[in-house]
mmCIF file of C-alpha atoms in Angstrom:
data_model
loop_
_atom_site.group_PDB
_atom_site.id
_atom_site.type_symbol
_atom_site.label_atom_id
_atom_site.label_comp_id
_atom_site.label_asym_id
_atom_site.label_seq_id
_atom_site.Cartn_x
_atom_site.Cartn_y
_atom_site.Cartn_z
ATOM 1 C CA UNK A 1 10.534 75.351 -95.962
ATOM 2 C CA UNK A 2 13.742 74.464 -97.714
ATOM 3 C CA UNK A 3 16.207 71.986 -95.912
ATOM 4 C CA UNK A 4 19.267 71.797 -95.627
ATOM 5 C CA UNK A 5 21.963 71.261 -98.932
ATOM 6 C CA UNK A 6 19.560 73.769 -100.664
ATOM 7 C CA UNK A 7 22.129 76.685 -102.604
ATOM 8 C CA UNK A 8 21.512 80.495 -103.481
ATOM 9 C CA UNK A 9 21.812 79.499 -106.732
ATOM 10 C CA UNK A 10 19.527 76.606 -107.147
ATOM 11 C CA UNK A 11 16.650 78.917 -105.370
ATOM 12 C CA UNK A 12 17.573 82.143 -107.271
ATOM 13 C CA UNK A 13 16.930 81.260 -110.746
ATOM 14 C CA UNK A 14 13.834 79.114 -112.429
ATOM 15 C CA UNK A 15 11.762 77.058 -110.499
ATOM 16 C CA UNK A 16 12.768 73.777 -112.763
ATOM 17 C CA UNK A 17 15.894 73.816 -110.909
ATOM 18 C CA UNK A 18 14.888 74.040 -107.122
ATOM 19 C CA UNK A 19 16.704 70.900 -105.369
ATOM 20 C CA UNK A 20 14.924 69.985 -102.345
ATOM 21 C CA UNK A 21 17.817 67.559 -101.395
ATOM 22 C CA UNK A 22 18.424 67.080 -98.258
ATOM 23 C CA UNK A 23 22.865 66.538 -98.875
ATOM 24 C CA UNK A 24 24.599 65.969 -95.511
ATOM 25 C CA UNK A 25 21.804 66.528 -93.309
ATOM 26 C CA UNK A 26 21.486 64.273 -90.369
ATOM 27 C CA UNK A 27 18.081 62.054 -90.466
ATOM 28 C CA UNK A 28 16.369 60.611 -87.807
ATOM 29 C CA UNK A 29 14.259 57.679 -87.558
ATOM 30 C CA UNK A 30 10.818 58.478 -86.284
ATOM 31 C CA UNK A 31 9.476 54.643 -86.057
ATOM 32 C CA UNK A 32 10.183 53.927 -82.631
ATOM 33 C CA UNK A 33 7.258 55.578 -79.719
ATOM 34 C CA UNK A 34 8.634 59.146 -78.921
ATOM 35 C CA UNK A 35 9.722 59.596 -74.838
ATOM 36 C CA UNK A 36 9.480 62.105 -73.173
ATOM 37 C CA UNK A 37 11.649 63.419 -70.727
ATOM 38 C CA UNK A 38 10.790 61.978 -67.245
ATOM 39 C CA UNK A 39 12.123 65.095 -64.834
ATOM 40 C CA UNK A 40 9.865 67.837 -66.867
ATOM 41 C CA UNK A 41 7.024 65.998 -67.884
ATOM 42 C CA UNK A 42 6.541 62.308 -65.274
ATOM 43 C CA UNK A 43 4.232 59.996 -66.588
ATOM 44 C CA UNK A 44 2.117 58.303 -64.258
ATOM 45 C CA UNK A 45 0.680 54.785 -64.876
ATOM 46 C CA UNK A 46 -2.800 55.490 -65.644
ATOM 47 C CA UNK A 47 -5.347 53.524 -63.205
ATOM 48 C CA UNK A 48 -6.666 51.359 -66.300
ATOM 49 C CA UNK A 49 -4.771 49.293 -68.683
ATOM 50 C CA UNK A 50 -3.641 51.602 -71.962
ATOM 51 C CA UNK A 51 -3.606 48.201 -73.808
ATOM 52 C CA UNK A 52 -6.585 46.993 -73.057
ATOM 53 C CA UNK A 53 -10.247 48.417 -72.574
ATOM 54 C CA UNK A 54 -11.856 47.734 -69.380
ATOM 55 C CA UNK A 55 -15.318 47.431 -68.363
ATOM 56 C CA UNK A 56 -16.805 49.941 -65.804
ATOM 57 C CA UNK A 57 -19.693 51.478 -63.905
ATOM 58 C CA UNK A 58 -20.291 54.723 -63.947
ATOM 59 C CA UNK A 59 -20.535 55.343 -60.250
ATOM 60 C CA UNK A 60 -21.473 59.136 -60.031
ATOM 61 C CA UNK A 61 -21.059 62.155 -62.118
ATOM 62 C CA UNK A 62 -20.012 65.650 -60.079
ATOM 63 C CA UNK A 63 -22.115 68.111 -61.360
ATOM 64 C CA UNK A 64 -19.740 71.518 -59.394
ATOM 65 C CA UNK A 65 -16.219 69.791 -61.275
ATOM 66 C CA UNK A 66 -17.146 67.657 -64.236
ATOM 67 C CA UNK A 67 -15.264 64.443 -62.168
ATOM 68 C CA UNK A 68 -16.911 61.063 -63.244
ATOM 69 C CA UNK A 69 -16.100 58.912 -61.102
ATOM 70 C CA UNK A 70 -16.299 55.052 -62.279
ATOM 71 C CA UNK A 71 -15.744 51.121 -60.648
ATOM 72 C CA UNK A 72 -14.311 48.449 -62.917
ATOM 73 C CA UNK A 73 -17.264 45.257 -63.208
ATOM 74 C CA UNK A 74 -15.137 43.209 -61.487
ATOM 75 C CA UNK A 75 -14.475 45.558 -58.139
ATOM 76 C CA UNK A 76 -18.278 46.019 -58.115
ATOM 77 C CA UNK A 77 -19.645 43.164 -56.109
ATOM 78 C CA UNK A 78 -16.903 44.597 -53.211
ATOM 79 C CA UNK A 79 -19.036 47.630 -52.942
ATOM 80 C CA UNK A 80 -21.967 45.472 -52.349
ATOM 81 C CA UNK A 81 -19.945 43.579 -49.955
ATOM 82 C CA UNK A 82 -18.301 46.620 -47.723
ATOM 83 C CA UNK A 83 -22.499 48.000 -47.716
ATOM 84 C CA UNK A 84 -23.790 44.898 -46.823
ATOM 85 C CA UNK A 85 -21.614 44.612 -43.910
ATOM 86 C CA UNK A 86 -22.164 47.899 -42.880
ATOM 87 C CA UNK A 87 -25.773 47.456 -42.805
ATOM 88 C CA UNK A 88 -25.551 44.115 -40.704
ATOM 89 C CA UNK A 89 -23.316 46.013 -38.309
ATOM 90 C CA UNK A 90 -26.107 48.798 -37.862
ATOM 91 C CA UNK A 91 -28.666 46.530 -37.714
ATOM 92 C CA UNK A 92 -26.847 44.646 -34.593
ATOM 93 C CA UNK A 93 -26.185 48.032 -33.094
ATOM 94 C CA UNK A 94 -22.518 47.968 -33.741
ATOM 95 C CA UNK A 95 -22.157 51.151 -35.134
ATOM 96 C CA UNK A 96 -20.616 53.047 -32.325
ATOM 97 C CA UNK A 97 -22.440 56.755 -31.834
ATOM 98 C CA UNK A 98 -20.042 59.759 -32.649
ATOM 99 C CA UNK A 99 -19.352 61.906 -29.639
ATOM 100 C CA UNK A 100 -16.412 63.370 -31.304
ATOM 101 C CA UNK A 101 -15.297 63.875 -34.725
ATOM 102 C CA UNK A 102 -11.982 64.724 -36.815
ATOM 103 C CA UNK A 103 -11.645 66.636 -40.229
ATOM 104 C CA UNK A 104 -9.942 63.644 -42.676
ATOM 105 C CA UNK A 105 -11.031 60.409 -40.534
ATOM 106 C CA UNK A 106 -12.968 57.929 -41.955
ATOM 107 C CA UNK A 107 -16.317 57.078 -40.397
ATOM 108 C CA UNK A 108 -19.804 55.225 -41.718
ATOM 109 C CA UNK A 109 -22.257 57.454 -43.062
ATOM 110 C CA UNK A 110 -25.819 57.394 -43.822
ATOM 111 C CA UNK A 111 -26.997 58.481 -47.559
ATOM 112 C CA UNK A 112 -30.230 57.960 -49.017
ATOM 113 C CA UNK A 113 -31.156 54.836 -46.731
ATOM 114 C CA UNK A 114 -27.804 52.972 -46.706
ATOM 115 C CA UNK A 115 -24.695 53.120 -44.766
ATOM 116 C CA UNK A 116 -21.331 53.805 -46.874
ATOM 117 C CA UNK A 117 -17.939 54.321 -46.362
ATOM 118 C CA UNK A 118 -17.180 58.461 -45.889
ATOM 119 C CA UNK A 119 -14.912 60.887 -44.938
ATOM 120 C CA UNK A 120 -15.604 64.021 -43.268
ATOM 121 C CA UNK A 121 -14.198 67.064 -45.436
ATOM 122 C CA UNK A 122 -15.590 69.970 -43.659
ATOM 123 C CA UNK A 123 -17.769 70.665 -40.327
ATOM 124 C CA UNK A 124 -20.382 73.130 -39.381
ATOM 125 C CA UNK A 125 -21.302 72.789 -35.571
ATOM 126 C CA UNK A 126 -23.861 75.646 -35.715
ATOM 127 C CA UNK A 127 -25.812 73.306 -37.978
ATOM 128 C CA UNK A 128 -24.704 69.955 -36.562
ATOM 129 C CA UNK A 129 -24.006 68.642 -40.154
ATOM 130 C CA UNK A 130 -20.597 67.539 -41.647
ATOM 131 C CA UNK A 131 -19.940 67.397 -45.262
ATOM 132 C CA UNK A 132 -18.033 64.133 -46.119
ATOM 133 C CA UNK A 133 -16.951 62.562 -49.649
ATOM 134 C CA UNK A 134 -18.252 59.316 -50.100
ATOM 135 C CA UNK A 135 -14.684 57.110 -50.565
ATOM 136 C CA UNK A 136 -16.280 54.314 -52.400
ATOM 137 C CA UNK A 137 -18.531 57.075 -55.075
ATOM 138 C CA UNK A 138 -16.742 60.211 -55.511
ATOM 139 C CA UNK A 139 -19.741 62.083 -54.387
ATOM 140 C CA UNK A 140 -19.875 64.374 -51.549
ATOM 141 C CA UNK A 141 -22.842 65.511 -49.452
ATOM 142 C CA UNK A 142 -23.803 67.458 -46.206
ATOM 143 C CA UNK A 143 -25.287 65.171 -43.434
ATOM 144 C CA UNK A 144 -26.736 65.363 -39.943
ATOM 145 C CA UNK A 145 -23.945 64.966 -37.281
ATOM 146 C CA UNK A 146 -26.820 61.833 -36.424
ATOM 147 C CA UNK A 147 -26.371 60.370 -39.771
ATOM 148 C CA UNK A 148 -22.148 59.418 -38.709
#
C-alpha cells in the first residue's frame, strides 16, 4: 500500500520517482506491550505464573472434552494428605452412611479402592448410582449410591 504524503503525480509517471514518504503522517510507537480494552475483551489472571514456568502433574486427561487437568509439584503431597485422611476416617468408621443426597454437595467417594473428595453432578435412582466429578482430579465417574 502507499501511505500517506504519496501525490498523483509521483505515482502516475516512472517508477524511479515513487516517494514512499510518509510527510505529515502521525507515527506511533509500537515498543511498549499492546492493551487491550478491558470492557470487550477482560483478561483474567491465568492460574500459573506467565513469567515463570511451573512444574506440574498431569492429574487426568478427559477423553469426552479434551480438559487436562493438572496439580502443581508443590500442591501434590496435599492430595496425599486430604486421601490419607479420608482413608483413616473410613477405616475408624467415621464416614457417615448417605441416607439422603443433594445435586452440587460435596461428599467422599469411593474410586478404584480409595476414598476422594467428589461432588455429585447428576443422579439416577432407578440405578442407585450418582455420577460425581472428582474435585481434586477433574475426572468424573458413575458410582454405586454405596460407594458415597
Amino acid at each position: 500500500g502507499v501511505r500517506s504524503g504519496t501525490t498523483i503525480s509521483q505515482l502516475t509517471g516512472n517508477a524511479e520517482f515513487l516517494s514512499l514518504e510518509a510527510n505529515n503522517f502521525p507515527q506511533k510507537n509500537f515498543i511498549g506491550t499492546p492493551t487491550q480494552n478491558a470492557e470487550v475483551d477482560p483478561i483474567l489472571d491465568p492460574p500459573v505464573s506467565k513469567r515463570w514456568f511451573s512444574e506440574v502433574i498431569i492429574i487426568s486427561i478427559s477423553e469426552h472434552d479434551y480438559k487436562i487437568y493438572v496439580c502443581p509439584v508443590e500442591k501434590c503431597q496435599f492430595l496425599g494428605t486430604i486421601e490419607g485422611k479420608l482413608e483413616k476416617l473410613h477405616n475408624r468408621n467415621d464416614l457417615k452412611q448417605i441416607s439422603t443426597i443433594a445435586i452440587g454437595e460435596k461428599y467422599a467417594a469411593l474410586f478404584k479402592g480409595n476414598w476422594h473428595r467428589a461432588e455429585i453432578v447428576s443422579a439416577n435412582m432407578r440405578t442407585k448410582s450418582v455420577r460425581v466429578s472428582f474435585c481434586d482430579y477433574g475426572n468424573e465417574g458413575d458410582i454405586p449410591l454405596s460407594d458415597l
